[in-house]
Amino acid sequence: MLNQADVPKGTVVLGTDIGGSSRDQAIHQLEDTVGKAGQQPVKLKIGEQTLDLDPTAAGLSFDTTGTVDGLTQHSYSPVDVINSLKGGEKAVPPLVKVDRAKLKAALDALAASSGQGLQEGYVKFTEAGEVVVVPGKAGQAVDSTAAVEQVEQAYRDRAAGKPETPINLPVAAAQPKVSPQALQAAADSLGKSVLNGLVHVTAGTKKFDFGKATAAKALTLAPDASGNIVPKWDYDQLGGAIGGIFDKLKARKAGALAPITAQDVADGITSVLDKTGDKDRTFKFTTT
């Protein structure tokens, strides 16, 4: 009865005293302190190189709202009640949210850009209409599964207020997924098909023609997660090439009409790349 506040007196979260505060006050206090602490970079070491991992981009955060909501569930244990009324301090770690898929993707990207990671080969196109094979390069790959476990545990340790040191991620020698021979075979087949005349994308009376100039900017052929060599699009570059041609039009997707995106156009082009002749190399959006 004496403790009418939402958050019990004496409650401290990572050094921030929110005891005796209302729910909204406590959330606001934690967002300014604990929330920002959760956004500080996580230091990683890959080989001899030290890198910063952005927790927000990697799906890591301290859940300030969830932390406070958990604290508003008052404990009526005599020990807790007496300790709160006497002004005793109770340290509570913030709740941690982890999106493991985002964390793995962020670690893979960081490893690839670190200079330690291997480089996958790919096929590119030139504005002159040439198909060029760029071979991969052997290097070191991060053990993603082990790295995710390490970084998540380190982030939970941060929530518990433990001192932080750079995390040494496990690496091992690795080879590119596809051989130069496989890349050359893709260049000789799908690569040549890409430049085998224009691809026409139509929606109503509007039309976009995809050719070698756009391919040079927006398209490569690269291995996917399974090692299959497939078209890889730069949607920003493709969108720039398309311009506003389809801006006011909608196409039927999954049974409903929706705006036409650069990805929709890329998917349409991809579906007819292996065809020959103008008629077969035309993709039409359904606009009704």
mmCIF file of C-alpha atoms in Angstrom:
data_model
loop_
_atom_site.group_PDB
_atom_site.id
_atom_site.type_symbol
_atom_site.label_atom_id
_atom_site.label_comp_id
_atom_site.label_asym_id
_atom_site.label_seq_id
_atom_site.Cartn_x
_atom_site.Cartn_y
_atom_site.Cartn_z
ATOM 1 C CA MET A 1 0.000 0.000 0.000
ATOM 2 C CA LEU A 2 2.918 2.364 0.739
ATOM 3 C CA ASN A 3 4.570 1.696 -2.627
ATOM 4 C CA GLN A 4 2.120 3.158 -5.166
ATOM 5 C CA ALA A 5 4.648 3.722 -7.978
ATOM 6 C CA ASP A 6 4.554 1.527 -11.078
ATOM 7 C CA VAL A 7 8.235 0.583 -10.651
ATOM 8 C CA PRO A 8 9.316 -0.664 -7.189
ATOM 9 C CA LYS A 9 11.595 1.675 -5.241
ATOM 10 C CA GLY A 10 15.298 0.902 -5.448
ATOM 11 C CA THR A 11 15.111 -0.569 -8.983
ATOM 12 C CA VAL A 12 18.268 0.126 -11.002
ATOM 13 C CA VAL A 13 18.781 -0.926 -14.639
ATOM 14 C CA LEU A 14 22.405 -0.707 -15.815
ATOM 15 C CA GLY A 15 23.097 2.147 -13.426
ATOM 16 C CA THR A 16 19.876 4.047 -14.123
ATOM 17 C CA ASP A 17 17.653 4.397 -11.041
ATOM 18 C CA ILE A 18 14.009 4.169 -12.102
ATOM 19 C CA GLY A 19 12.626 3.178 -8.712
ATOM 20 C CA GLY A 20 9.429 4.973 -7.771
ATOM 21 C CA SER A 21 8.777 6.105 -11.370
ATOM 22 C CA SER A 22 5.599 5.661 -13.368
ATOM 23 C CA ARG A 23 5.706 3.255 -16.305
ATOM 24 C CA ASP A 24 5.993 6.019 -18.918
ATOM 25 C CA GLN A 25 8.629 7.910 -16.944
ATOM 26 C CA ALA A 26 10.706 4.776 -16.523
ATOM 27 C CA ILE A 27 10.551 3.913 -20.226
ATOM 28 C CA HIS A 28 11.625 7.454 -21.133
ATOM 29 C CA GLN A 29 14.526 7.318 -18.655
ATOM 30 C CA LEU A 30 15.757 3.972 -19.979
ATOM 31 C CA GLU A 31 15.497 5.037 -23.628
ATOM 32 C CA ASP A 32 17.909 7.900 -22.905
ATOM 33 C CA THR A 33 20.435 5.737 -21.078
ATOM 34 C CA VAL A 34 20.032 1.983 -21.379
ATOM 35 C CA GLY A 35 18.612 2.154 -24.914
ATOM 36 C CA LYS A 36 21.631 4.163 -26.075
ATOM 37 C CA ALA A 37 23.998 1.778 -24.297
ATOM 38 C CA GLY A 38 22.484 -1.037 -26.318
ATOM 39 C CA GLN A 39 23.205 0.866 -29.549
ATOM 40 C CA GLN A 40 26.941 1.192 -28.932
ATOM 41 C CA PRO A 41 29.069 -0.813 -31.411
ATOM 42 C CA VAL A 42 30.143 -4.338 -30.522
ATOM 43 C CA LYS A 43 33.895 -4.713 -31.055
ATOM 44 C CA LEU A 44 34.924 -7.726 -33.127
ATOM 45 C CA LYS A 45 38.275 -9.142 -34.189
ATOM 46 C CA ILE A 46 38.610 -11.042 -37.466
ATOM 47 C CA GLY A 47 42.198 -12.169 -37.804
ATOM 48 C CA GLU A 48 44.282 -9.144 -36.849
ATOM 49 C CA GLN A 49 41.608 -6.621 -37.809
ATOM 50 C CA THR A 50 39.267 -4.940 -35.300
ATOM 51 C CA LEU A 51 35.810 -4.054 -36.606
ATOM 52 C CA ASP A 52 32.643 -2.441 -35.250
ATOM 53 C CA LEU A 53 29.315 -4.265 -35.450
ATOM 54 C CA ASP A 54 26.254 -1.991 -35.394
ATOM 55 C CA PRO A 55 23.780 -3.708 -33.006
ATOM 56 C CA THR A 56 20.743 -2.075 -34.637
ATOM 57 C CA ALA A 57 21.696 -3.353 -38.105
ATOM 58 C CA ALA A 58 22.511 -6.757 -36.610
ATOM 59 C CA GLY A 59 19.126 -7.217 -34.933
ATOM 60 C CA LEU A 60 20.368 -6.620 -31.364
ATOM 61 C CA SER A 61 18.672 -4.266 -28.921
ATOM 62 C CA PHE A 62 17.772 -3.671 -25.296
ATOM 63 C CA ASP A 63 13.977 -3.811 -24.962
ATOM 64 C CA THR A 64 13.321 -0.855 -22.645
ATOM 65 C CA THR A 65 9.528 -1.140 -22.844
ATOM 66 C CA GLY A 66 9.570 -4.872 -22.135
ATOM 67 C CA THR A 67 12.011 -4.311 -19.274
ATOM 68 C CA VAL A 68 9.731 -1.782 -17.578
ATOM 69 C CA ASP A 69 6.590 -3.824 -18.203
ATOM 70 C CA GLY A 70 8.259 -6.743 -16.446
ATOM 71 C CA LEU A 71 9.142 -4.554 -13.485
ATOM 72 C CA THR A 72 5.603 -3.266 -13.033
ATOM 73 C CA GLN A 73 4.587 -6.793 -12.038
ATOM 74 C CA HIS A 74 5.132 -6.153 -8.322
ATOM 75 C CA SER A 75 6.611 -8.839 -6.147
ATOM 76 C CA TYR A 76 4.782 -9.256 -2.817
ATOM 77 C CA SER A 77 7.506 -11.385 -1.294
ATOM 78 C CA PRO A 78 8.072 -9.994 2.263
ATOM 79 C CA VAL A 79 11.814 -9.744 1.578
ATOM 80 C CA ASP A 80 11.283 -7.716 -1.648
ATOM 81 C CA VAL A 81 8.627 -5.483 -0.095
ATOM 82 C CA ILE A 82 10.678 -4.660 3.020
ATOM 83 C CA ASN A 83 13.836 -4.102 0.929
ATOM 84 C CA SER A 84 11.945 -1.692 -1.378
ATOM 85 C CA LEU A 85 10.393 0.282 1.494
ATOM 86 C CA LYS A 86 13.768 0.564 3.256
ATOM 87 C CA GLY A 87 15.309 2.021 0.083
ATOM 88 C CA GLY A 88 17.365 -1.032 -0.778
ATOM 89 C CA GLU A 89 18.753 -1.215 -4.305
ATOM 90 C CA LYS A 90 17.829 -4.007 -6.725
ATOM 91 C CA ALA A 91 19.863 -4.264 -9.955
ATOM 92 C CA VAL A 92 17.857 -5.563 -12.930
ATOM 93 C CA PRO A 93 19.363 -6.276 -16.383
ATOM 94 C CA PRO A 94 17.432 -5.001 -19.414
ATOM 95 C CA LEU A 95 15.621 -7.489 -21.609
ATOM 96 C CA VAL A 96 17.608 -8.394 -24.722
ATOM 97 C CA LYS A 97 16.051 -8.836 -28.174
ATOM 98 C CA VAL A 98 17.982 -10.855 -30.780
ATOM 99 C CA ASP A 99 17.101 -11.415 -34.436
ATOM 100 C CA ARG A 100 19.489 -14.247 -35.275
ATOM 101 C CA ALA A 101 18.882 -14.099 -39.040
ATOM 102 C CA LYS A 102 19.815 -10.402 -39.121
ATOM 103 C CA LEU A 103 22.783 -11.034 -36.850
ATOM 104 C CA LYS A 104 24.153 -13.770 -39.116
ATOM 105 C CA ALA A 105 23.661 -11.619 -42.231
ATOM 106 C CA ALA A 106 25.442 -8.669 -40.588
ATOM 107 C CA LEU A 107 28.365 -10.860 -39.501
ATOM 108 C CA ASP A 108 28.684 -12.368 -42.994
ATOM 109 C CA ALA A 109 28.699 -8.902 -44.573
ATOM 110 C CA LEU A 110 31.259 -7.600 -42.099
ATOM 111 C CA ALA A 111 33.529 -10.595 -42.649
ATOM 112 C CA ALA A 112 33.310 -10.220 -46.432
ATOM 113 C CA SER A 113 34.283 -6.540 -46.281
ATOM 114 C CA SER A 114 37.083 -7.047 -43.766
ATOM 115 C CA GLY A 115 39.671 -8.169 -46.282
ATOM 116 C CA GLN A 116 39.936 -11.472 -44.402
ATOM 117 C CA GLY A 117 36.957 -13.108 -46.055
ATOM 118 C CA LEU A 118 37.117 -14.971 -49.324
ATOM 119 C CA GLN A 119 35.809 -13.280 -52.474
ATOM 120 C CA GLU A 120 33.236 -15.095 -54.561
ATOM 121 C CA GLY A 121 33.636 -14.989 -58.322
ATOM 122 C CA TYR A 122 30.961 -13.526 -60.567
ATOM 123 C CA VAL A 123 30.125 -12.612 -64.145
ATOM 124 C CA LYS A 124 29.689 -8.982 -65.167
ATOM 125 C CA PHE A 125 28.634 -7.172 -68.320
ATOM 126 C CA THR A 126 30.107 -4.167 -70.109
ATOM 127 C CA GLU A 127 28.285 -1.423 -71.996
ATOM 128 C CA ALA A 128 30.163 -2.584 -75.102
ATOM 129 C CA GLY A 129 28.272 -5.872 -74.874
ATOM 130 C CA GLU A 130 31.002 -8.073 -73.414
ATOM 131 C CA VAL A 131 30.590 -10.833 -70.848
ATOM 132 C CA VAL A 132 33.470 -10.821 -68.353
ATOM 133 C CA VAL A 133 34.341 -13.504 -65.782
ATOM 134 C CA VAL A 134 35.758 -12.224 -62.473
ATOM 135 C CA PRO A 135 37.343 -15.220 -60.673
ATOM 136 C CA GLY A 136 36.922 -15.692 -56.946
ATOM 137 C CA LYS A 137 39.750 -15.547 -54.441
ATOM 138 C CA ALA A 138 40.509 -17.918 -51.572
ATOM 139 C CA GLY A 139 40.637 -16.435 -48.103
ATOM 140 C CA GLN A 140 39.294 -16.890 -44.596
ATOM 141 C CA ALA A 141 35.652 -17.407 -43.753
ATOM 142 C CA VAL A 142 34.019 -16.742 -40.403
ATOM 143 C CA ASP A 143 32.267 -19.664 -38.723
ATOM 144 C CA SER A 144 28.849 -17.962 -38.782
ATOM 145 C CA THR A 145 27.120 -20.370 -36.408
ATOM 146 C CA ALA A 146 29.778 -20.034 -33.719
ATOM 147 C CA ALA A 147 30.077 -16.267 -34.313
ATOM 148 C CA VAL A 148 26.341 -15.724 -33.766
ATOM 149 C CA GLU A 149 26.545 -17.561 -30.445
ATOM 150 C CA GLN A 150 29.597 -15.543 -29.362
ATOM 151 C CA VAL A 151 28.165 -12.138 -30.243
ATOM 152 C CA GLU A 152 24.768 -12.873 -28.705
ATOM 153 C CA GLN A 153 26.401 -13.979 -25.450
ATOM 154 C CA ALA A 154 28.648 -10.894 -25.413
ATOM 155 C CA TYR A 155 25.616 -8.659 -25.915
ATOM 156 C CA ARG A 156 23.787 -10.394 -23.063
ATOM 157 C CA ASP A 157 26.893 -9.881 -20.934
ATOM 158 C CA ARG A 158 26.664 -6.159 -21.757
ATOM 159 C CA ALA A 159 23.073 -6.201 -20.489
ATOM 160 C CA ALA A 160 24.352 -7.758 -17.264
ATOM 161 C CA GLY A 161 26.860 -4.916 -16.885
ATOM 162 C CA LYS A 162 29.966 -7.041 -17.463
ATOM 163 C CA PRO A 163 33.119 -5.409 -18.889
ATOM 164 C CA GLU A 164 33.542 -5.732 -22.658
ATOM 165 C CA THR A 165 36.537 -6.800 -24.735
ATOM 166 C CA PRO A 166 36.787 -7.340 -28.526
ATOM 167 C CA ILE A 167 35.292 -10.666 -29.573
ATOM 168 C CA ASN A 168 37.673 -12.925 -31.500
ATOM 169 C CA LEU A 169 35.556 -14.539 -34.191
ATOM 170 C CA PRO A 170 36.608 -18.027 -35.329
ATOM 171 C CA VAL A 171 37.931 -18.137 -38.904
ATOM 172 C CA ALA A 172 39.125 -20.908 -41.191
ATOM 173 C CA ALA A 173 40.647 -21.145 -44.648
ATOM 174 C CA ALA A 174 37.959 -21.245 -47.323
ATOM 175 C CA GLN A 175 37.634 -21.544 -51.086
ATOM 176 C CA PRO A 176 35.071 -19.815 -53.343
ATOM 177 C CA LYS A 177 31.833 -21.746 -53.855
ATOM 178 C CA VAL A 178 32.232 -21.945 -57.641
ATOM 179 C CA SER A 179 35.226 -22.628 -59.836
ATOM 180 C CA PRO A 180 36.432 -20.425 -62.709
ATOM 181 C CA GLN A 181 35.222 -23.175 -65.053
ATOM 182 C CA ALA A 182 31.690 -22.977 -63.648
ATOM 183 C CA LEU A 183 31.722 -19.189 -63.985
ATOM 184 C CA GLN A 184 32.907 -19.453 -67.587
ATOM 185 C CA ALA A 185 30.145 -21.960 -68.349
ATOM 186 C CA ALA A 186 27.576 -19.533 -66.899
ATOM 187 C CA ALA A 187 29.075 -16.695 -68.941
ATOM 188 C CA ASP A 188 28.861 -18.775 -72.126
ATOM 189 C CA SER A 189 25.243 -19.770 -71.515
ATOM 190 C CA LEU A 190 23.131 -17.411 -69.395
ATOM 191 C CA GLY A 191 25.624 -14.564 -69.820
ATOM 192 C CA LYS A 192 25.293 -14.599 -73.605
ATOM 193 C CA SER A 193 21.514 -14.953 -73.328
ATOM 194 C CA VAL A 194 21.378 -11.746 -71.273
ATOM 195 C CA LEU A 195 22.837 -9.821 -74.220
ATOM 196 C CA ASN A 196 20.958 -11.732 -76.912
ATOM 197 C CA GLY A 197 18.836 -8.733 -77.900
ATOM 198 C CA LEU A 198 16.575 -6.493 -75.850
ATOM 199 C CA VAL A 199 14.121 -7.664 -73.201
ATOM 200 C CA HIS A 200 10.830 -5.751 -73.319
ATOM 201 C CA VAL A 201 8.827 -5.170 -70.131
ATOM 202 C CA THR A 202 5.324 -3.811 -70.692
ATOM 203 C CA ALA A 203 2.480 -2.658 -68.471
ATOM 204 C CA GLY A 204 -0.570 -1.297 -70.264
ATOM 205 C CA THR A 205 0.770 1.053 -72.941
ATOM 206 C CA LYS A 206 4.081 1.667 -71.131
ATOM 207 C CA LYS A 207 7.280 -0.167 -72.058
ATOM 208 C CA PHE A 208 10.822 -0.489 -70.687
ATOM 209 C CA ASP A 209 13.597 -2.003 -72.818
ATOM 210 C CA PHE A 210 16.382 -3.804 -70.992
ATOM 211 C CA GLY A 211 19.681 -4.075 -72.856
ATOM 212 C CA LYS A 212 23.458 -4.117 -72.481
ATOM 213 C CA ALA A 213 23.738 -0.580 -71.037
ATOM 214 C CA THR A 214 21.395 -1.403 -68.145
ATOM 215 C CA ALA A 215 22.918 -4.881 -67.686
ATOM 216 C CA ALA A 216 26.357 -3.292 -67.213
ATOM 217 C CA LYS A 217 25.036 -1.183 -64.331
ATOM 218 C CA ALA A 218 22.407 -3.358 -62.689
ATOM 219 C CA LEU A 219 23.106 -7.048 -63.279
ATOM 220 C CA THR A 220 25.750 -9.648 -62.416
ATOM 221 C CA LEU A 221 25.650 -13.424 -62.308
ATOM 222 C CA ALA A 222 26.809 -14.696 -58.924
ATOM 223 C CA PRO A 223 26.545 -17.819 -56.742
ATOM 224 C CA ASP A 224 23.619 -18.038 -54.341
ATOM 225 C CA ALA A 225 23.740 -19.727 -50.918
ATOM 226 C CA SER A 226 23.604 -23.143 -52.592
ATOM 227 C CA GLY A 227 26.384 -22.345 -55.065
ATOM 228 C CA ASN A 228 24.098 -21.996 -58.090
ATOM 229 C CA ILE A 229 25.040 -19.117 -60.410
ATOM 230 C CA VAL A 230 21.987 -16.868 -60.721
ATOM 231 C CA PRO A 231 21.143 -13.278 -61.713
ATOM 232 C CA LYS A 232 21.933 -10.761 -58.966
ATOM 233 C CA TRP A 233 20.311 -7.355 -59.344
ATOM 234 C CA ASP A 234 21.188 -3.890 -58.095
ATOM 235 C CA TYR A 235 17.638 -2.598 -57.649
ATOM 236 C CA ASP A 236 18.751 1.010 -57.165
ATOM 237 C CA GLN A 237 20.578 1.022 -60.505
ATOM 238 C CA LEU A 238 17.715 -0.768 -62.251
ATOM 239 C CA GLY A 239 15.211 1.662 -60.743
ATOM 240 C CA GLY A 240 17.278 4.562 -62.061
ATOM 241 C CA ALA A 241 17.266 3.063 -65.543
ATOM 242 C CA ILE A 242 13.502 2.474 -65.436
ATOM 243 C CA GLY A 243 12.847 6.029 -64.285
ATOM 244 C CA GLY A 244 9.174 6.888 -63.830
ATOM 245 C CA ILE A 245 7.849 4.747 -66.677
ATOM 246 C CA PHE A 246 5.608 2.616 -64.453
ATOM 247 C CA ASP A 247 5.025 5.114 -61.619
ATOM 248 C CA LYS A 248 1.263 5.478 -62.082
ATOM 249 C CA LEU A 249 0.583 1.858 -62.932
ATOM 250 C CA LYS A 250 -0.283 -1.128 -60.785
ATOM 251 C CA ALA A 251 0.151 -4.816 -61.561
ATOM 252 C CA ARG A 252 -1.618 -7.843 -60.170
ATOM 253 C CA LYS A 253 0.472 -9.606 -57.540
ATOM 254 C CA ALA A 254 -0.839 -12.359 -55.278
ATOM 255 C CA GLY A 255 -4.384 -11.602 -56.414
ATOM 256 C CA ALA A 256 -4.277 -7.848 -55.722
ATOM 257 C CA LEU A 257 -3.151 -4.759 -57.619
ATOM 258 C CA ALA A 258 0.021 -3.143 -56.286
ATOM 259 C CA PRO A 259 2.602 -0.602 -57.526
ATOM 260 C CA ILE A 260 5.266 -1.966 -59.871
ATOM 261 C CA THR A 261 8.683 -2.026 -58.200
ATOM 262 C CA ALA A 262 12.201 -2.419 -59.582
ATOM 263 C CA GLN A 263 12.249 -5.922 -58.110
ATOM 264 C CA ASP A 264 9.065 -6.778 -60.017
ATOM 265 C CA VAL A 265 10.715 -5.612 -63.242
ATOM 266 C CA ALA A 266 13.882 -7.595 -62.416
ATOM 267 C CA ASP A 267 11.830 -10.739 -61.791
ATOM 268 C CA GLY A 268 10.034 -10.234 -65.100
ATOM 269 C CA ILE A 269 13.281 -9.795 -67.021
ATOM 270 C CA THR A 270 14.832 -12.826 -65.332
ATOM 271 C CA SER A 271 11.889 -15.000 -66.376
ATOM 272 C CA VAL A 272 12.585 -14.465 -70.095
ATOM 273 C CA LEU A 273 16.378 -14.012 -70.198
ATOM 274 C CA ASP A 274 16.959 -17.468 -71.649
ATOM 275 C CA LYS A 275 14.495 -16.899 -74.518
ATOM 276 C CA THR A 276 15.220 -15.777 -78.086
ATOM 277 C CA GLY A 277 13.300 -13.397 -80.329
ATOM 278 C CA ASP A 278 11.405 -10.225 -79.431
ATOM 279 C CA LYS A 279 8.096 -11.974 -78.808
ATOM 280 C CA ASP A 280 9.495 -14.513 -76.338
ATOM 281 C CA ARG A 281 11.755 -11.896 -74.692
ATOM 282 C CA THR A 282 8.760 -9.787 -73.715
ATOM 283 C CA PHE A 283 7.319 -9.784 -70.204
ATOM 284 C CA LYS A 284 3.847 -8.326 -69.711
ATOM 285 C CA PHE A 285 2.465 -7.194 -66.365
ATOM 286 C CA THR A 286 -1.206 -7.906 -65.737
ATOM 287 C CA THR A 287 -2.688 -4.495 -64.908
ATOM 288 C CA THR A 288 -6.352 -5.463 -64.507
#
